[in-house]
XYZ file of C-alpha atoms in Angstrom:
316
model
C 200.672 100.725 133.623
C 200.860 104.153 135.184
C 203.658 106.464 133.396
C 204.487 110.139 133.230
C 204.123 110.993 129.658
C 203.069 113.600 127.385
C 200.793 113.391 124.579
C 201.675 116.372 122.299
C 204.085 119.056 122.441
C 201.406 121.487 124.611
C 200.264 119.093 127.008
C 203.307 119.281 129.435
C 203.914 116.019 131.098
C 200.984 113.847 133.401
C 200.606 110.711 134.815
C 198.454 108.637 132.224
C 197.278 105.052 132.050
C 199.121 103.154 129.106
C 199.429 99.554 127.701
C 202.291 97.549 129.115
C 205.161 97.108 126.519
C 205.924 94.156 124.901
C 209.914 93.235 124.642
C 210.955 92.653 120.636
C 212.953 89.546 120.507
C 215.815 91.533 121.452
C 214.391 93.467 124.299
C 214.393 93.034 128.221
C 211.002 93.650 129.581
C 212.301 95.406 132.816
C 210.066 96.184 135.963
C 211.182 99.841 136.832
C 212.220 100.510 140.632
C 213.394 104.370 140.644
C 214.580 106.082 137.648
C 216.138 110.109 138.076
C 215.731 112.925 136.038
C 218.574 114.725 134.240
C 219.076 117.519 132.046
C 218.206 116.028 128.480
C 215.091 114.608 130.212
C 213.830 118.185 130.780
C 215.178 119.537 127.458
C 212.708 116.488 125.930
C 209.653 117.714 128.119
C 209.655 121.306 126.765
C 209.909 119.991 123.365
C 213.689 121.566 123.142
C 214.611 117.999 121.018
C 212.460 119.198 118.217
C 214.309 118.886 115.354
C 217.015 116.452 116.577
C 214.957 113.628 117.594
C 211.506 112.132 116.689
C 208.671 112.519 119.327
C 206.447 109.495 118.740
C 203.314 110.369 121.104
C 201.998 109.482 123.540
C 206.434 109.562 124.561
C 207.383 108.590 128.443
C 209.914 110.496 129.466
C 213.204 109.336 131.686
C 215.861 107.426 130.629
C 218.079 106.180 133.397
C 216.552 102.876 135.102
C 216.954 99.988 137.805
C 214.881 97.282 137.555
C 214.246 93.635 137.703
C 213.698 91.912 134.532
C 209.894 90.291 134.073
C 210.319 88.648 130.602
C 213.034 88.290 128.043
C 212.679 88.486 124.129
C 213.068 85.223 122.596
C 216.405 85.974 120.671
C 217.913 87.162 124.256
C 220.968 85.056 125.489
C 223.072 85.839 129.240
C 219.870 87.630 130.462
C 217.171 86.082 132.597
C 213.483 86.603 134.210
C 214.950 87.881 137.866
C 218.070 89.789 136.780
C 218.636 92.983 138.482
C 219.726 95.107 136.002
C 220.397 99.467 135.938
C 220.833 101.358 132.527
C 219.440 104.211 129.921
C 217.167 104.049 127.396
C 218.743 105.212 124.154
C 216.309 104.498 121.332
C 216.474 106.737 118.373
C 212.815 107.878 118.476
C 211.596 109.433 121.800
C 208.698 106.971 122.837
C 209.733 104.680 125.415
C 210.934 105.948 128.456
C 211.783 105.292 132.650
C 209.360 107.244 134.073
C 207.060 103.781 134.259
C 205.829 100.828 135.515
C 207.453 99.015 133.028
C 209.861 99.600 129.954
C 211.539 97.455 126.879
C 215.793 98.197 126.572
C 217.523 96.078 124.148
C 219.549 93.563 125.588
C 222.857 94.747 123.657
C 222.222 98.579 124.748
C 222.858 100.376 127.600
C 222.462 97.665 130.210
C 224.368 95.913 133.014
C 223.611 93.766 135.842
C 223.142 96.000 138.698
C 225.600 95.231 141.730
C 223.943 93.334 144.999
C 225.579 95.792 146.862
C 223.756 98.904 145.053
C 219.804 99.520 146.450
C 217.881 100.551 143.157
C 217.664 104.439 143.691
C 221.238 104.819 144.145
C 221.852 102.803 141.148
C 219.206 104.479 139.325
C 221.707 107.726 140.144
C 224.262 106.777 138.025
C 223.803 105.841 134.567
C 223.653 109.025 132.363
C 225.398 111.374 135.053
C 228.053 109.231 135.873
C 228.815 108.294 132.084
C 228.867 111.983 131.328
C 231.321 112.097 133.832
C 233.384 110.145 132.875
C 233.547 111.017 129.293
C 234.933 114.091 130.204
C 237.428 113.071 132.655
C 238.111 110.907 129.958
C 238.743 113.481 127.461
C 240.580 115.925 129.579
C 243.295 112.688 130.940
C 243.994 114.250 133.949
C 247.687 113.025 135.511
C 248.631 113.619 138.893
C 248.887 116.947 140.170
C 247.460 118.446 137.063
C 244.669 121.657 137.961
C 241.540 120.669 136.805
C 238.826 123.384 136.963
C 235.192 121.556 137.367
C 232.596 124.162 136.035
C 229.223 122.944 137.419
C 230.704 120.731 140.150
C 227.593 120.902 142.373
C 224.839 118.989 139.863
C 224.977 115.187 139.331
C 227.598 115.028 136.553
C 229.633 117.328 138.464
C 229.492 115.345 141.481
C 230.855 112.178 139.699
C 233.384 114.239 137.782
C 234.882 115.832 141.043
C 235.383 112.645 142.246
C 236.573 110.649 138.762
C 239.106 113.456 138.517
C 240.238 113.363 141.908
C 240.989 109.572 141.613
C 243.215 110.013 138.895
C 245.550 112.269 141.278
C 244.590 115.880 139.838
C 244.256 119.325 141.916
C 240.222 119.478 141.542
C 239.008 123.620 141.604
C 235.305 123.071 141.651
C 232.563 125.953 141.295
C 229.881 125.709 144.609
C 227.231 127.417 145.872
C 227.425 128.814 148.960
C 226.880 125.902 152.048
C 228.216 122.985 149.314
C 232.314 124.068 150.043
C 232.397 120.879 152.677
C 230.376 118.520 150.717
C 232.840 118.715 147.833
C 235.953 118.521 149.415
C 234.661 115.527 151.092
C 234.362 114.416 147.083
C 237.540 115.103 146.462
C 238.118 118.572 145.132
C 241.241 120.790 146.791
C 239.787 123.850 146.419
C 236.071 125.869 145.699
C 234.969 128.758 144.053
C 232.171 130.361 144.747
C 230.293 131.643 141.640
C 227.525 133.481 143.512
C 230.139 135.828 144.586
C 233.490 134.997 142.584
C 234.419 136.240 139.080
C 235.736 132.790 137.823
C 238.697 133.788 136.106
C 240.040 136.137 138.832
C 239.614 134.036 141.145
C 241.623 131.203 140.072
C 244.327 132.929 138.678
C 244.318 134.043 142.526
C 245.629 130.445 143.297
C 246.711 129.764 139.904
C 248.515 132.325 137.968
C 249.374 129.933 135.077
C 245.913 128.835 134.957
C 244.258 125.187 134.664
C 245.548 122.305 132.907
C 242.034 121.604 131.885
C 238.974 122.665 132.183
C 235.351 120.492 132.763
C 232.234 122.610 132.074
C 229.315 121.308 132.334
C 226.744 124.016 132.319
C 227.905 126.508 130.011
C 226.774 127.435 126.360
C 228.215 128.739 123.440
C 230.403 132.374 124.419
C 229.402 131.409 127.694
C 231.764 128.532 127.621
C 234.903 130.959 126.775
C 235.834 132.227 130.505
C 236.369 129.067 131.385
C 238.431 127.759 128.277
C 240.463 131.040 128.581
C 242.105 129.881 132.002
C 243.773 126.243 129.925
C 247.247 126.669 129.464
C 248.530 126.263 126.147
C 249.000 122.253 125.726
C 245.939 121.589 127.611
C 242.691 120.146 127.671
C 238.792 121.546 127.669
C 235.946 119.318 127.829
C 232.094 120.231 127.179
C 228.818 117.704 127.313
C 226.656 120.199 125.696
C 228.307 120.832 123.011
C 230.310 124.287 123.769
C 233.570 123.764 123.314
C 234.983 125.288 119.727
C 237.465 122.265 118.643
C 238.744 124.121 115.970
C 239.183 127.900 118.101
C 240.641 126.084 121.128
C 243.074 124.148 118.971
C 244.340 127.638 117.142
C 245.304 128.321 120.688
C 247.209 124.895 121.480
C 244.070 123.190 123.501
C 242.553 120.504 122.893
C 238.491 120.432 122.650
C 236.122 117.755 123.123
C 232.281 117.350 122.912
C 231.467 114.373 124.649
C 228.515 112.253 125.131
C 227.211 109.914 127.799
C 227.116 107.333 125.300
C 231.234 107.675 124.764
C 232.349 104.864 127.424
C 229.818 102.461 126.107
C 228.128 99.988 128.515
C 230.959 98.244 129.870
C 231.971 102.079 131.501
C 228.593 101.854 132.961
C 229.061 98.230 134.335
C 232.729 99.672 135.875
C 231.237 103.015 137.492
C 228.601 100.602 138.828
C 231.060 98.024 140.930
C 232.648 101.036 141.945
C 229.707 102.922 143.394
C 228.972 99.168 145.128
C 232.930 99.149 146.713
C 231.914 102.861 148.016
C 235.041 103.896 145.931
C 232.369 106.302 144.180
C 229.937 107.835 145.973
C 226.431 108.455 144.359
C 225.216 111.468 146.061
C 221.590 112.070 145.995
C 219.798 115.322 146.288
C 216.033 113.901 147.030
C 213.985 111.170 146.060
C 210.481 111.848 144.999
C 207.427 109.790 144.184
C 206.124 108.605 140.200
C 203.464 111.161 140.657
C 205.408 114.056 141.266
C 207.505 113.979 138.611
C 206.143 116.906 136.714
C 206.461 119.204 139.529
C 209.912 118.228 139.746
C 211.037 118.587 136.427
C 209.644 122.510 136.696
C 211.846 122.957 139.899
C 214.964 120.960 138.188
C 216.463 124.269 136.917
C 216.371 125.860 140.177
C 219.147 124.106 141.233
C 220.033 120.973 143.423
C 223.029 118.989 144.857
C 223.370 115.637 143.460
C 220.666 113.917 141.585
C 216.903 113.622 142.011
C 215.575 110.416 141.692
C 212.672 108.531 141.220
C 211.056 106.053 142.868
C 208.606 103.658 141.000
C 207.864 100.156 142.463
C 206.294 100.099 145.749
């Protein structure tokens, strides 16, 4: 089966020939369709995961998937040859991966029929990025009116979150590039910052003197997270999926912290985000869709920037 993999930690990634996987008796053998790339996936491909995770070689990279299922493992029940399914790949050891023809997912893992409605690079979109989203809309519990301050509101996560956020009735500030103003108040956010241009803090104390009830960064690091927690108003909430927020520093000052993960709503969030992307209640907003083959050109480009999420396409 073609994949993009790589094959040590200096080879960067390629498209390579490999055997077709067989399921265990509690995998899905699932014919990929599209797949997308997100941040973790290019963290993986410059080895940054060293350390945390095991890299079993030759490892395929991606993890979000839509697919149809080909064969079932012989302990599977409620899942058949023909299902449509979407999900992530969430193994422990970094092997098997999206980024193929083909891959195994166990059947009580990340993985939910996918809705008639959805076409599979849209629901390809969703899993990891809209997860992540919702984690940390989760964790910040937005009620209605509240300021919420969306750090990173332009990528993939912070397209969902704009709009999760929004739902739930709060005042969504959201940090945009100049030209994506129009695109995110169509998501749902009340206001935009401009961080080209902007000093973040000034400018919403401009429109928000008392500062933010909570804050949503997505992008941030370490110190770099602080600007952003420094706007919460005592009582409220800050939210981080990589990791930044300091529970124990924001809580001296009366705010809440959370690291979340993707993994925190579990699969039966995935299975809800996904009927709701298929109602059009939330919209999966797609940057570009490229080919198998071009993968590794557009995992270098990834940090550049991009609105939405970049997908994959697979199956022909």
């Amino acid at each position: 089966m073609r994949a993009i993999a790589m094959t040590g930690f200096d080879t960067g990634l390629a498209l390579h020939d490999l055997p077709k996987p067989e399921p265990a008796a509690d995998e899905l053998l699932v014919r990929v369709h599209a797949s997308s790339i997100n941040p973790i996936d290019v963290m993986a491909a410059a080895g940054a995961l060293r350390g945390m995770m095991e890299y079993d070689f030759p490892y395929v990279l991606g993890r979000d998937f839509a697919g149809v299922v080909e064969a079932v493992g012989s302990e599977v029940v409620g899942s058949n040859v023909g299902d449509a399914v979407l999900g992530f790949i969430a193994k422990p050891v970094l092997h098997d991966g999206a980024w193929a023809d083909y891959l195994t997912v166990r059947v009580e893992g990340f993985v939910v029929p996918k809705p008639e409605a959805l076409d599979f690079a849209t629901a390809a979109a969703l899993p990891i990025a809209a997860l992540t989203a919702l984690a940390a809309v989760d964790a910040v519990d937005p009620h209605p009116g509240d300021p919420v301050l969306v750090i990173g509101a332009g990528g993939g996560v912070g397209s969902f979150a704009v709009q999760l956020a929004a739902q739930r009735g709060a005042t969504v500030i959201a940090t945009a590039k100049p030209g994506d103003e129009q695109r995110l108040l169509g998501l749902g956010a009340a206001e935009t910052i401009d961080y080209t241009t902007q000093d973040l803090v000034a400018a919403v104390r401009e429109t928000h003197p008392d500062g933010v009830q909570s804050v949503i960064d997505l992008v941030n690091h370490g110190d770099g997270f602080a600007p952003g927690a420094s706007l919460v108003q005592a009582g409220g909430r800050a939210a981080s999926p990589v990791g930044a927020a300091n529970v124990d520093e924001l809580a001296a000052r009366g705010i809440t912290g959370a690291n979340v993960m993707g993994s925190d709503p579990g699969p039966a969030g995935l299975a809800r985000l996904a009927e709701s992307a298929a109602s059009g209640e939330l919209k999966v907003v797609i940057d570009s869709i490229r080919p198998l083959g071009e993968v590794p050109a557009a995992v270098e480009e990834f940090p550049r920037g991009k609105r939405g999420k970049v997908v994959v396409s697979i199956a022909e």
